[in-house]
Short mmCIF file of N, CA and C in Angstrom, two decimals:
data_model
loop_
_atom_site.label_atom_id
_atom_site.label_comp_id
_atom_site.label_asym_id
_atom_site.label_seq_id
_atom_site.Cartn_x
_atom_site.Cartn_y
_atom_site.Cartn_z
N UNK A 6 8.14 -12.78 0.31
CA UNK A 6 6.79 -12.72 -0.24
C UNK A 6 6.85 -13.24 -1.67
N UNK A 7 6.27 -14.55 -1.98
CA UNK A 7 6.31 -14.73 -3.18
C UNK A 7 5.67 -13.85 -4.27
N UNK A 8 6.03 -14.02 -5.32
CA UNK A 8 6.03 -13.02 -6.37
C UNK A 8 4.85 -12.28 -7.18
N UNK A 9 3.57 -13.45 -7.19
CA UNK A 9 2.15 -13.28 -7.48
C UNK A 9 1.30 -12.56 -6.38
N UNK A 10 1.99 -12.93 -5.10
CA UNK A 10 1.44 -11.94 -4.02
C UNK A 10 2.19 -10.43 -3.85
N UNK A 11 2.99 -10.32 -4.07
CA UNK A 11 3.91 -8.95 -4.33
C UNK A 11 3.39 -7.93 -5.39
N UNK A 12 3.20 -8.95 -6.53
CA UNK A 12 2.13 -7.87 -7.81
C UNK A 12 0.93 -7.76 -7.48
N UNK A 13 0.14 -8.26 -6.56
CA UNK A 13 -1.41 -8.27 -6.25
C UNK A 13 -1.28 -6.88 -5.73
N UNK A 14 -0.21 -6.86 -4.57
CA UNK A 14 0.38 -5.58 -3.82
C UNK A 14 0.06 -4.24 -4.15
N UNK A 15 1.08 -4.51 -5.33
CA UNK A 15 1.87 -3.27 -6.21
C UNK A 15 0.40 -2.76 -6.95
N UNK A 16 -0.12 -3.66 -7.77
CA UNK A 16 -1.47 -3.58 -8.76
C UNK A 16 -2.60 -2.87 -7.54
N UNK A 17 -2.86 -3.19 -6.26
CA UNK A 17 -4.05 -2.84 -5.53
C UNK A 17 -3.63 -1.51 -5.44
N UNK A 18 -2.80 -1.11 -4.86
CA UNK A 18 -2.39 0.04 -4.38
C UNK A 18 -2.21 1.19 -5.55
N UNK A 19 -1.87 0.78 -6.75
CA UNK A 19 -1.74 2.09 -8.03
C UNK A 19 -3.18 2.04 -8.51
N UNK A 20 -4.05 1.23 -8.28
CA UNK A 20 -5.64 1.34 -8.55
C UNK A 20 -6.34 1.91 -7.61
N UNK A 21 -5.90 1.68 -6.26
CA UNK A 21 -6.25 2.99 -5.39
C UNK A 21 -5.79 4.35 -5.69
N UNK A 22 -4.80 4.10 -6.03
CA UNK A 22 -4.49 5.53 -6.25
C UNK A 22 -4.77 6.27 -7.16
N UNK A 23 -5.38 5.55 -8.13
CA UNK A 23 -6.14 5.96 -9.97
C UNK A 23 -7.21 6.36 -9.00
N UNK A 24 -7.68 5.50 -8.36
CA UNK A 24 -9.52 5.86 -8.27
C UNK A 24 -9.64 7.01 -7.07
N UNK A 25 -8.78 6.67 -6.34
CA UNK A 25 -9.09 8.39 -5.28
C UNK A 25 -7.83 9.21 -5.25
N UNK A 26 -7.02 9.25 -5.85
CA UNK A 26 -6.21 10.87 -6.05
C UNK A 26 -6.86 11.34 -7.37
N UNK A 27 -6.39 12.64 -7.17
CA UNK A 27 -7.24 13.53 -8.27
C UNK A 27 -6.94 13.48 -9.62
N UNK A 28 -8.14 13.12 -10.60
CA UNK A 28 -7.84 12.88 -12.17
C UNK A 28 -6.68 13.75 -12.59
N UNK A 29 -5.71 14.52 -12.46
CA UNK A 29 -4.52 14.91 -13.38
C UNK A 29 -3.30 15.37 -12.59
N UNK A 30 -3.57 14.45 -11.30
CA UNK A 30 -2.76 13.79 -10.35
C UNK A 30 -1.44 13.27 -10.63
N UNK A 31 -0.45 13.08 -10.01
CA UNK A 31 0.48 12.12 -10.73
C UNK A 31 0.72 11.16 -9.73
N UNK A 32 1.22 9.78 -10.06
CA UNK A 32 1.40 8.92 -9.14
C UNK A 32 2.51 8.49 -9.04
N UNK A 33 3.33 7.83 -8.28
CA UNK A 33 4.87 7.31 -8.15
C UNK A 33 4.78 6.20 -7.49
N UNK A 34 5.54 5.40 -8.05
CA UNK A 34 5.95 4.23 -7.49
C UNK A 34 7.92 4.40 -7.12
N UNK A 35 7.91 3.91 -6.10
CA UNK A 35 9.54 3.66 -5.22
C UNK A 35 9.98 2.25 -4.68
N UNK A 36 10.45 1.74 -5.10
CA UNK A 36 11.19 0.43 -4.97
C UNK A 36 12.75 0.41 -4.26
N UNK A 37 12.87 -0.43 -2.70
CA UNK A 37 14.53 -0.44 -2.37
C UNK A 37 14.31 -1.52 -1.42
N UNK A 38 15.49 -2.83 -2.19
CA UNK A 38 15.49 -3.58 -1.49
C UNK A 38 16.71 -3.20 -0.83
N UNK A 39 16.95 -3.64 0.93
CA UNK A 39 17.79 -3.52 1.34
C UNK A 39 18.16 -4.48 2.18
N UNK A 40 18.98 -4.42 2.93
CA UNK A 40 19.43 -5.88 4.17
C UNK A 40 18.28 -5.90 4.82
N UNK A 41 17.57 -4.96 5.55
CA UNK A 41 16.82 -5.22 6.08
C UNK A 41 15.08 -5.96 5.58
N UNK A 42 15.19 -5.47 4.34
CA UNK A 42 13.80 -6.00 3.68
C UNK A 42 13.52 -5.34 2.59
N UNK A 43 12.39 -5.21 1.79
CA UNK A 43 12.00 -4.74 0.58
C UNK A 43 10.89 -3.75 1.46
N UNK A 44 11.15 -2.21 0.57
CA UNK A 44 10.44 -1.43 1.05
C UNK A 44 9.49 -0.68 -0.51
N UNK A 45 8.18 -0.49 -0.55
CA UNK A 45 7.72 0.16 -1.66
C UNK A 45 6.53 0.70 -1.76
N UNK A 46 7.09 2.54 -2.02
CA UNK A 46 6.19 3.20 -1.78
C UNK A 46 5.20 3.51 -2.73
N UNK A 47 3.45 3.76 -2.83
CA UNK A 47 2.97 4.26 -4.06
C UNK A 47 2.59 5.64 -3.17
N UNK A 48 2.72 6.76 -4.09
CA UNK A 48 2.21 7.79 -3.93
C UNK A 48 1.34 8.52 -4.98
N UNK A 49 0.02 9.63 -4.50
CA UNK A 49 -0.82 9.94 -5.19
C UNK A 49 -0.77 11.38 -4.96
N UNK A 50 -1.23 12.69 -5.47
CA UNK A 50 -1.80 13.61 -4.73
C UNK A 50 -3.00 14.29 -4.22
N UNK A 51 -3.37 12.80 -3.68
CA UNK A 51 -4.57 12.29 -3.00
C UNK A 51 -4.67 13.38 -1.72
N UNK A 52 -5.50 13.44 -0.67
CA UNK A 52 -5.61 13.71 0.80
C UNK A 52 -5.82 12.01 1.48
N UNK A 53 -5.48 12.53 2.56
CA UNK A 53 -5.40 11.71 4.07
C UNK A 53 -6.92 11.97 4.34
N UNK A 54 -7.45 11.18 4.59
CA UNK A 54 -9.05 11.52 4.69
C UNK A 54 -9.65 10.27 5.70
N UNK A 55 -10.76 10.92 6.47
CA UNK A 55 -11.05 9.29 7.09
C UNK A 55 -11.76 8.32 6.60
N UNK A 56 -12.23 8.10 5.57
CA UNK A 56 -12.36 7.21 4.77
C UNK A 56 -11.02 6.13 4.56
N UNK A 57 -10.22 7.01 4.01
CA UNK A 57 -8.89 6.12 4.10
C UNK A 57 -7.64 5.71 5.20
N UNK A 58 -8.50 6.37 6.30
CA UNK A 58 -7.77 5.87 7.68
C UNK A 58 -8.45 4.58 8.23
N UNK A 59 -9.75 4.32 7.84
CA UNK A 59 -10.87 3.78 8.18
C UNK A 59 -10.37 2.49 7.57
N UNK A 60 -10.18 2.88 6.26
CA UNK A 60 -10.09 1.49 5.23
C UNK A 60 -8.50 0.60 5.93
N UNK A 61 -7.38 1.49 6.48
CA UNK A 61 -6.71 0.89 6.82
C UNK A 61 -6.62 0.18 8.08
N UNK A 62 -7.20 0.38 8.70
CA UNK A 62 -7.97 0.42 10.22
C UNK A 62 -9.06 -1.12 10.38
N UNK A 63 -9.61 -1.60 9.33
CA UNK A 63 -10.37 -2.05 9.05
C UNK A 63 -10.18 -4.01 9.83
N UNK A 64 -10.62 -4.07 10.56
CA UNK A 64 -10.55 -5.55 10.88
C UNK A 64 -10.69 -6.98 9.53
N UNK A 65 -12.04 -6.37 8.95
CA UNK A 65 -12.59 -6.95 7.99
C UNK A 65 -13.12 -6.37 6.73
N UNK A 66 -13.34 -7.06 6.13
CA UNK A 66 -13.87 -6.13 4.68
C UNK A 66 -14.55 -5.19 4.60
N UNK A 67 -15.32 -4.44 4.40
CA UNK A 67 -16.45 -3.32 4.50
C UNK A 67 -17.27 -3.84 3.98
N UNK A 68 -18.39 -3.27 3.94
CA UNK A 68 -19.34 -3.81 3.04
C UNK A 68 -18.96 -2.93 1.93
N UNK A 69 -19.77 -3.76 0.50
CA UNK A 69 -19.54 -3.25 -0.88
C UNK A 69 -18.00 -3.25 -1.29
N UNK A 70 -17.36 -2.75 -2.20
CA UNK A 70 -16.16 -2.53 -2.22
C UNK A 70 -15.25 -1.71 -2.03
N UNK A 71 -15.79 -0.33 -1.23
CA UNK A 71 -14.76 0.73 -0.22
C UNK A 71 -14.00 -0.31 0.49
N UNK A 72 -12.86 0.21 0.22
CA UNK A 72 -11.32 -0.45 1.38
C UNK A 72 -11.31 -1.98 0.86
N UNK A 73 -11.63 -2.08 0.01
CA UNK A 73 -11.48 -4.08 -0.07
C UNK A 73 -10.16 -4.22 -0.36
N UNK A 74 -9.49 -3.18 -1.35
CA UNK A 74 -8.22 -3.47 -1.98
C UNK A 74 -7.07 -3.21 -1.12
N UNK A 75 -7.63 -2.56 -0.17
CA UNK A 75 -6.29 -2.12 0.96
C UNK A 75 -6.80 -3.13 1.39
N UNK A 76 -7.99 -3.34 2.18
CA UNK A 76 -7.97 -4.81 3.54
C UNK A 76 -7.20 -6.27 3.16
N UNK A 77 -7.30 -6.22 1.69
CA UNK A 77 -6.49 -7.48 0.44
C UNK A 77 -4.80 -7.05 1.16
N UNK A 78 -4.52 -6.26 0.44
CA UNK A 78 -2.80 -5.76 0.83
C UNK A 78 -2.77 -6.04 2.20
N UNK A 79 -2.99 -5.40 2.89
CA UNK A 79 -2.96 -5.54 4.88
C UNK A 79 -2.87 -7.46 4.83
N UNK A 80 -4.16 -7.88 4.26
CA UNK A 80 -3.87 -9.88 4.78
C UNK A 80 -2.82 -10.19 4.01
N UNK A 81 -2.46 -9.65 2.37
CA UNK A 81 -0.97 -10.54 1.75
C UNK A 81 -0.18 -9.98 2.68
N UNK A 82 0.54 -9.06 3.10
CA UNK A 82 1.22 -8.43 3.38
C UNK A 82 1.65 -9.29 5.08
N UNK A 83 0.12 -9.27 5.79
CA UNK A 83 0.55 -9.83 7.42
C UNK A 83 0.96 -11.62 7.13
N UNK A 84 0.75 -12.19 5.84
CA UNK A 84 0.81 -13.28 5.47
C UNK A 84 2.45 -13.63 5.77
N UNK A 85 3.23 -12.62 5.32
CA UNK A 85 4.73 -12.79 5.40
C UNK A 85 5.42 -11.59 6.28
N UNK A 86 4.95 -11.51 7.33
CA UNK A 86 5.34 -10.35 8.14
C UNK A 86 5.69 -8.77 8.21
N UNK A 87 5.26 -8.66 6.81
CA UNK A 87 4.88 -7.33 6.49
C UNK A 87 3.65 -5.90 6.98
N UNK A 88 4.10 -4.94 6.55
CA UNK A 88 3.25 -4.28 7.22
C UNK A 88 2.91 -2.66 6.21
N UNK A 89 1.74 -2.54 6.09
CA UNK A 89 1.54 -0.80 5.19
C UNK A 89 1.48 0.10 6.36
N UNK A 90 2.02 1.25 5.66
CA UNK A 90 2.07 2.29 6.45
C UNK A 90 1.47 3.74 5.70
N UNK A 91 0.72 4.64 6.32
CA UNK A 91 0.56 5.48 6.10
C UNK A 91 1.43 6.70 6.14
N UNK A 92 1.25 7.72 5.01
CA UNK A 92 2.09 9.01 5.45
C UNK A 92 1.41 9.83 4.35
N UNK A 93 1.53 11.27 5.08
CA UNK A 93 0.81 12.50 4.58
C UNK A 93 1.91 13.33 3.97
N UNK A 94 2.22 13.53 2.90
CA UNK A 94 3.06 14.38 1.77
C UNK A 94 2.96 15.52 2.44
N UNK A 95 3.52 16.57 2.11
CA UNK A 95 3.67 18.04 2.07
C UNK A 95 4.40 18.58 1.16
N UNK A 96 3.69 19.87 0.41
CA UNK A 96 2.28 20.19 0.75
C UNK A 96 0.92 19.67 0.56
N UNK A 97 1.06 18.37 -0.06
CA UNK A 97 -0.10 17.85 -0.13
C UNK A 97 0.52 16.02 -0.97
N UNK A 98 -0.45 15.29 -0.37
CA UNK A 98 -0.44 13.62 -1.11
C UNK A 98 -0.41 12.86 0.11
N UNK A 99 -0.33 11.63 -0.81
CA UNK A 99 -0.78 10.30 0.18
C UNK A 99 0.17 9.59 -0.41
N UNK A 100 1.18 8.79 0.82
CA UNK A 100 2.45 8.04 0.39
C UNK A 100 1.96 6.65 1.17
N UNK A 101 1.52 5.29 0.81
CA UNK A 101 1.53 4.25 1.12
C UNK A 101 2.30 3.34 1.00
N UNK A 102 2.98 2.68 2.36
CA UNK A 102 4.63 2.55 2.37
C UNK A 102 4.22 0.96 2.83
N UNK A 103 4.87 0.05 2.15
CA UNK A 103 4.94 -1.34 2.19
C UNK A 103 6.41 -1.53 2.72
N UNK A 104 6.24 -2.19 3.67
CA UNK A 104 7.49 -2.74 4.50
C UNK A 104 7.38 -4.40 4.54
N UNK A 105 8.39 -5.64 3.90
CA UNK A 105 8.63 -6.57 3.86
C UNK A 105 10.05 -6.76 4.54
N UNK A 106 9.75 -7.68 6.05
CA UNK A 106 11.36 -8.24 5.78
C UNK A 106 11.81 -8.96 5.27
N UNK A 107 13.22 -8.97 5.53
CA UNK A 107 13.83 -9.50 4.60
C UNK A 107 14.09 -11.25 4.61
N UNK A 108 14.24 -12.18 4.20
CA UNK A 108 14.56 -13.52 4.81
C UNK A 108 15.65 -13.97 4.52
N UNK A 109 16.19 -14.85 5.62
CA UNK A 109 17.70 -15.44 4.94
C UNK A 109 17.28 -16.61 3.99
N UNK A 110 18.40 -16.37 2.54
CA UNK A 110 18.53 -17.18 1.80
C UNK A 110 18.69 -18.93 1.81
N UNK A 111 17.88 -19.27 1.18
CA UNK A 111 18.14 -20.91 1.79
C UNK A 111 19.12 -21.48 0.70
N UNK A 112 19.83 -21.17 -0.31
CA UNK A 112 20.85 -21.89 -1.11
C UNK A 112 21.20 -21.03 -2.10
#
């Protein structure tokens, strides 16, 4: 995944997570590249809600701008065979997990 599409990524996803986990929230970012691919999680201590099952779910844009920034991530992401994943924290948060494989090196 080239590199301007990788920060579009990283940037959509910690602005989701400003705007719907809770104001004094904390957020995390997790980074590991490995043989198999680059994996990177943002987490909030947001809820799993259907709004945001919806937004990931989403064929196409929504109307207005609910889910635009995830439906953005989902097309860079299927652009290079990547894929987001959802997961529900305990006891509570929202972990959005970016999976890139990996490619062989050309030189």
């Amino acid at each position: 995944m080239p590199r301007r599409r990788t920060r579009q990524v990283v940037t959509n996803l910690v602005e989701n997570a400003l705007r719907h986990g809770p104001a004094e929230g904390r957020i995390g970012i997790h980074a590991a590249l490995g043989r198999s691919g680059l994996r990177i999680v943002v987490t909030d201590e947001g809820r799993v809600d259907p709004p945001l099952v919806e937004a990931l779910c989403r064929p196409a844009p929504g109307s207005g701008a609910s889910g635009l920034g995830l439906w953005i991530v989902r097309r860079l992401l299927a652009a290079d065979g990547g894929r987001l994943r959802l997961h529900r924290l305990r006891p509570r948060g929202v972990a959005l997990e970016v999976v890139l494989p990996a490619f062989p090196s050309t030189g």
